[in-house]
Amino acid sequence: MDHNLSQVQGAVQTLTQSSDTLFLLLGAIMVFLMHAGFAFLEVGTVRKKNQVNALVKILVDFGVSTIAYFFIGYWIAYHTTFFSGAEVLAAGNGYALVKFFFLLTFAAAIPAIVSGGIAERARFHPIMIATFFTVGVIYPFFEGMIWNGNFQFQNWLESQFGHPFHDFAGSVVVHAVGGWIALVAVIFLGMRKGRIRAGKHTNFAPSNIPFLALGAWILSVGWFGFNVMSAQNLNGISGLVAMNSLMAMVGGILAAFIVGKNDPGFIHNGPLAGLVAVCAGSDLMHPLGALVTGAIAGVLFVWVFTWLQNKTHIDDVLGVWPLHGLCGAWGGIAAGIFGQQSFGGIGGVSFIAQLLGTIAGILVALLGALIVYGSLQKITGLRLSEEEEFNGADLSIHKISTINEE
């Protein structure tokens, strides 16, 4: 009898492990697909002479990110390596290996975010070196602090304010960190040639609205893997996370539609702003709180991006700092507001801890990016020559353009 019971328990355990592994693998694939969304969002926004570069950059960034995270970043964040024998790695249905793939797709979002900000004038190889260090060192340093309890930061927040910093799916850990790193890179690179004419700011129109829209759709769909599957096992799957992601996305769409005055670029970035903001508290908020969080993010993106493009010399091509940096920071703080029971949330979150955790992410991103991009600026330079920029990154770097007429 005991033997039969142990057999049944073993079979159930194996089935659970296999199901969790498949669940997380599907999540990893969905987030991996989001990188196609990043690529097409950039392809549709930049001028035609830089479209090939956008596609190549995102793909090679992913390859470099994988190497950096496999050899350095994952060890920094989780004190785990994969240098034992393949037989050992394969034991237990490979859940740990799939978890690495899932978390890698998050890490690789950092250079994908940066790519949109620095488009059209960045040299290729220095940016790949920057990708290696941002994914290998800067991102996992903060990821480990928040998601693995490194450096006792979370313990300190909990002892001081009753709760640790809560970031369920990476509003701050992924998006704010990526957005603030991008801001530093964008400032180092300076404005694209031709943006100031006769003393006035001019904006380059998106080259392909259908591609821009395709990128936004791919990202929006993949985001449900990004958020829902951050539970990392079937037992933790939450319909609330799915509902809140949906409501925040819709809040972002409608807010960007209204405030953006029918502009298709704003409307297609609206859902992304809402989804960035809801990542942190998607497992805590009431759907109405998520709707408000997404709507505020949509307004924040439109207003700040408009201000950047028309009033400053910060030339953020896709608006990745307002979209990811500011909306991500808002998401970290929003979790501390709409996660509270008094606002219809589940509770178990501290506003002060959320504020301090968000500030910590911004500081790590800024300091790390200053070191990485500042060093590369001095050693190799980050920007294409004026002639190369005029000809476009496609011809200057890749020796081919999107349209080759016979």
PDB file of C-alpha atoms in Angstrom, residues 41-143:
ATOM      1  CA  LEU A  41       8.443  49.098 -33.453  1.00  0.00           C
ATOM      2  CA  GLU A  42      11.882  50.539 -34.194  1.00  0.00           C
ATOM      3  CA  VAL A  43      11.767  49.625 -37.906  1.00  0.00           C
ATOM      4  CA  GLY A  44       8.475  51.458 -38.312  1.00  0.00           C
ATOM      5  CA  THR A  45       9.642  54.544 -36.420  1.00  0.00           C
ATOM      6  CA  VAL A  46      13.105  55.193 -37.882  1.00  0.00           C
ATOM      7  CA  ARG A  47      13.755  56.520 -41.385  1.00  0.00           C
ATOM      8  CA  LYS A  48      14.078  53.971 -44.192  1.00  0.00           C
ATOM      9  CA  LYS A  49      17.868  54.314 -44.346  1.00  0.00           C
ATOM     10  CA  ASN A  50      18.101  52.867 -40.802  1.00  0.00           C
ATOM     11  CA  GLN A  51      15.607  49.985 -40.928  1.00  0.00           C
ATOM     12  CA  VAL A  52      18.097  47.167 -41.577  1.00  0.00           C
ATOM     13  CA  ASN A  53      20.210  48.401 -38.687  1.00  0.00           C
ATOM     14  CA  ALA A  54      17.203  48.246 -36.344  1.00  0.00           C
ATOM     15  CA  LEU A  55      16.536  44.605 -37.245  1.00  0.00           C
ATOM     16  CA  VAL A  56      20.172  43.519 -36.995  1.00  0.00           C
ATOM     17  CA  LYS A  57      20.785  45.396 -33.748  1.00  0.00           C
ATOM     18  CA  ILE A  58      17.922  43.739 -31.865  1.00  0.00           C
ATOM     19  CA  LEU A  59      18.920  40.232 -33.002  1.00  0.00           C
ATOM     20  CA  VAL A  60      22.650  40.575 -32.305  1.00  0.00           C
ATOM     21  CA  ASP A  61      21.827  42.266 -28.982  1.00  0.00           C
ATOM     22  CA  PHE A  62      19.949  39.107 -28.007  1.00  0.00           C
ATOM     23  CA  GLY A  63      22.941  36.935 -28.896  1.00  0.00           C
ATOM     24  CA  VAL A  64      25.360  39.102 -26.916  1.00  0.00           C
ATOM     25  CA  SER A  65      22.892  39.279 -24.011  1.00  0.00           C
ATOM     26  CA  THR A  66      22.681  35.481 -23.849  1.00  0.00           C
ATOM     27  CA  ILE A  67      26.466  35.100 -23.591  1.00  0.00           C
ATOM     28  CA  ALA A  68      26.776  37.882 -20.994  1.00  0.00           C
ATOM     29  CA  TYR A  69      23.911  36.531 -18.869  1.00  0.00           C
ATOM     30  CA  PHE A  70      24.992  32.881 -19.139  1.00  0.00           C
ATOM     31  CA  PHE A  71      28.614  33.449 -18.154  1.00  0.00           C
ATOM     32  CA  ILE A  72      28.304  36.406 -15.747  1.00  0.00           C
ATOM     33  CA  GLY A  73      24.862  37.944 -15.168  1.00  0.00           C
ATOM     34  CA  TYR A  74      22.915  34.915 -13.928  1.00  0.00           C
ATOM     35  CA  TRP A  75      25.703  34.108 -11.479  1.00  0.00           C
ATOM     36  CA  ILE A  76      25.687  37.702 -10.150  1.00  0.00           C
ATOM     37  CA  ALA A  77      21.894  37.695  -9.720  1.00  0.00           C
ATOM     38  CA  TYR A  78      21.235  34.150  -8.493  1.00  0.00           C
ATOM     39  CA  HIS A  79      24.660  32.656  -7.608  1.00  0.00           C
ATOM     40  CA  THR A  80      23.953  29.862 -10.095  1.00  0.00           C
ATOM     41  CA  THR A  81      26.039  28.545 -13.002  1.00  0.00           C
ATOM     42  CA  PHE A  82      25.576  25.783 -15.564  1.00  0.00           C
ATOM     43  CA  PHE A  83      29.087  24.331 -15.714  1.00  0.00           C
ATOM     44  CA  SER A  84      28.258  20.848 -14.398  1.00  0.00           C
ATOM     45  CA  GLY A  85      27.802  17.861 -16.735  1.00  0.00           C
ATOM     46  CA  ALA A  86      24.880  17.696 -19.136  1.00  0.00           C
ATOM     47  CA  GLU A  87      23.517  14.645 -17.283  1.00  0.00           C
ATOM     48  CA  VAL A  88      23.275  16.708 -14.097  1.00  0.00           C
ATOM     49  CA  LEU A  89      21.700  19.644 -15.952  1.00  0.00           C
ATOM     50  CA  ALA A  90      19.089  17.408 -17.576  1.00  0.00           C
ATOM     51  CA  ALA A  91      17.967  15.893 -14.250  1.00  0.00           C
ATOM     52  CA  GLY A  92      14.593  17.033 -12.923  1.00  0.00           C
ATOM     53  CA  ASN A  93      13.114  17.811 -16.382  1.00  0.00           C
ATOM     54  CA  GLY A  94      15.265  20.893 -16.813  1.00  0.00           C
ATOM     55  CA  TYR A  95      13.104  23.414 -14.943  1.00  0.00           C
ATOM     56  CA  ALA A  96      16.212  25.353 -13.846  1.00  0.00           C
ATOM     57  CA  LEU A  97      17.379  25.566 -17.460  1.00  0.00           C
ATOM     58  CA  VAL A  98      14.035  26.859 -18.688  1.00  0.00           C
ATOM     59  CA  LYS A  99      13.983  29.357 -15.810  1.00  0.00           C
ATOM     60  CA  PHE A 100      17.309  30.685 -17.109  1.00  0.00           C
ATOM     61  CA  PHE A 101      15.795  31.074 -20.602  1.00  0.00           C
ATOM     62  CA  PHE A 102      12.761  32.888 -19.155  1.00  0.00           C
ATOM     63  CA  LEU A 103      14.848  35.302 -17.077  1.00  0.00           C
ATOM     64  CA  LEU A 104      17.276  35.802 -19.970  1.00  0.00           C
ATOM     65  CA  THR A 105      14.432  37.127 -22.134  1.00  0.00           C
ATOM     66  CA  PHE A 106      13.813  39.747 -19.427  1.00  0.00           C
ATOM     67  CA  ALA A 107      17.512  40.653 -19.235  1.00  0.00           C
ATOM     68  CA  ALA A 108      17.781  40.961 -23.016  1.00  0.00           C
ATOM     69  CA  ALA A 109      14.944  43.507 -22.951  1.00  0.00           C
ATOM     70  CA  ILE A 110      17.428  46.035 -21.527  1.00  0.00           C
ATOM     71  CA  PRO A 111      19.443  46.525 -24.772  1.00  0.00           C
ATOM     72  CA  ALA A 112      16.231  46.171 -26.814  1.00  0.00           C
ATOM     73  CA  ILE A 113      14.851  49.151 -24.878  1.00  0.00           C
ATOM     74  CA  VAL A 114      18.086  51.135 -25.276  1.00  0.00           C
ATOM     75  CA  SER A 115      18.164  50.388 -29.015  1.00  0.00           C
ATOM     76  CA  GLY A 116      15.049  52.451 -29.696  1.00  0.00           C
ATOM     77  CA  GLY A 117      16.459  55.522 -27.963  1.00  0.00           C
ATOM     78  CA  ILE A 118      19.872  55.554 -29.652  1.00  0.00           C
ATOM     79  CA  ALA A 119      18.633  54.664 -33.154  1.00  0.00           C
ATOM     80  CA  GLU A 120      19.924  56.237 -36.386  1.00  0.00           C
ATOM     81  CA  ARG A 121      23.307  57.520 -35.183  1.00  0.00           C
ATOM     82  CA  ALA A 122      24.999  54.894 -32.979  1.00  0.00           C
ATOM     83  CA  ARG A 123      28.066  52.898 -34.002  1.00  0.00           C
ATOM     84  CA  PHE A 124      27.456  49.153 -33.968  1.00  0.00           C
ATOM     85  CA  HIS A 125      30.338  47.481 -32.123  1.00  0.00           C
ATOM     86  CA  PRO A 126      30.596  49.907 -29.168  1.00  0.00           C
ATOM     87  CA  ILE A 127      26.870  49.425 -28.571  1.00  0.00           C
ATOM     88  CA  MET A 128      27.336  45.632 -28.526  1.00  0.00           C
ATOM     89  CA  ILE A 129      30.099  46.059 -25.926  1.00  0.00           C
ATOM     90  CA  ALA A 130      27.714  48.214 -23.881  1.00  0.00           C
ATOM     91  CA  THR A 131      25.075  45.483 -24.195  1.00  0.00           C
ATOM     92  CA  PHE A 132      27.517  42.937 -22.765  1.00  0.00           C
ATOM     93  CA  PHE A 133      28.193  44.992 -19.636  1.00  0.00           C
ATOM     94  CA  THR A 134      24.631  46.221 -19.065  1.00  0.00           C
ATOM     95  CA  VAL A 135      23.209  42.690 -19.290  1.00  0.00           C
ATOM     96  CA  GLY A 136      26.212  41.012 -17.678  1.00  0.00           C
ATOM     97  CA  VAL A 137      26.675  43.366 -14.713  1.00  0.00           C
ATOM     98  CA  ILE A 138      24.321  46.365 -14.264  1.00  0.00           C
ATOM     99  CA  TYR A 139      20.945  44.691 -14.744  1.00  0.00           C
ATOM    100  CA  PRO A 140      21.701  41.489 -12.772  1.00  0.00           C
ATOM    101  CA  PHE A 141      23.162  43.553  -9.920  1.00  0.00           C
ATOM    102  CA  PHE A 142      19.754  45.171  -9.333  1.00  0.00           C
ATOM    103  CA  GLU A 143      17.787  42.058 -10.370  1.00  0.00           C
TER     104      GLU A 143
END
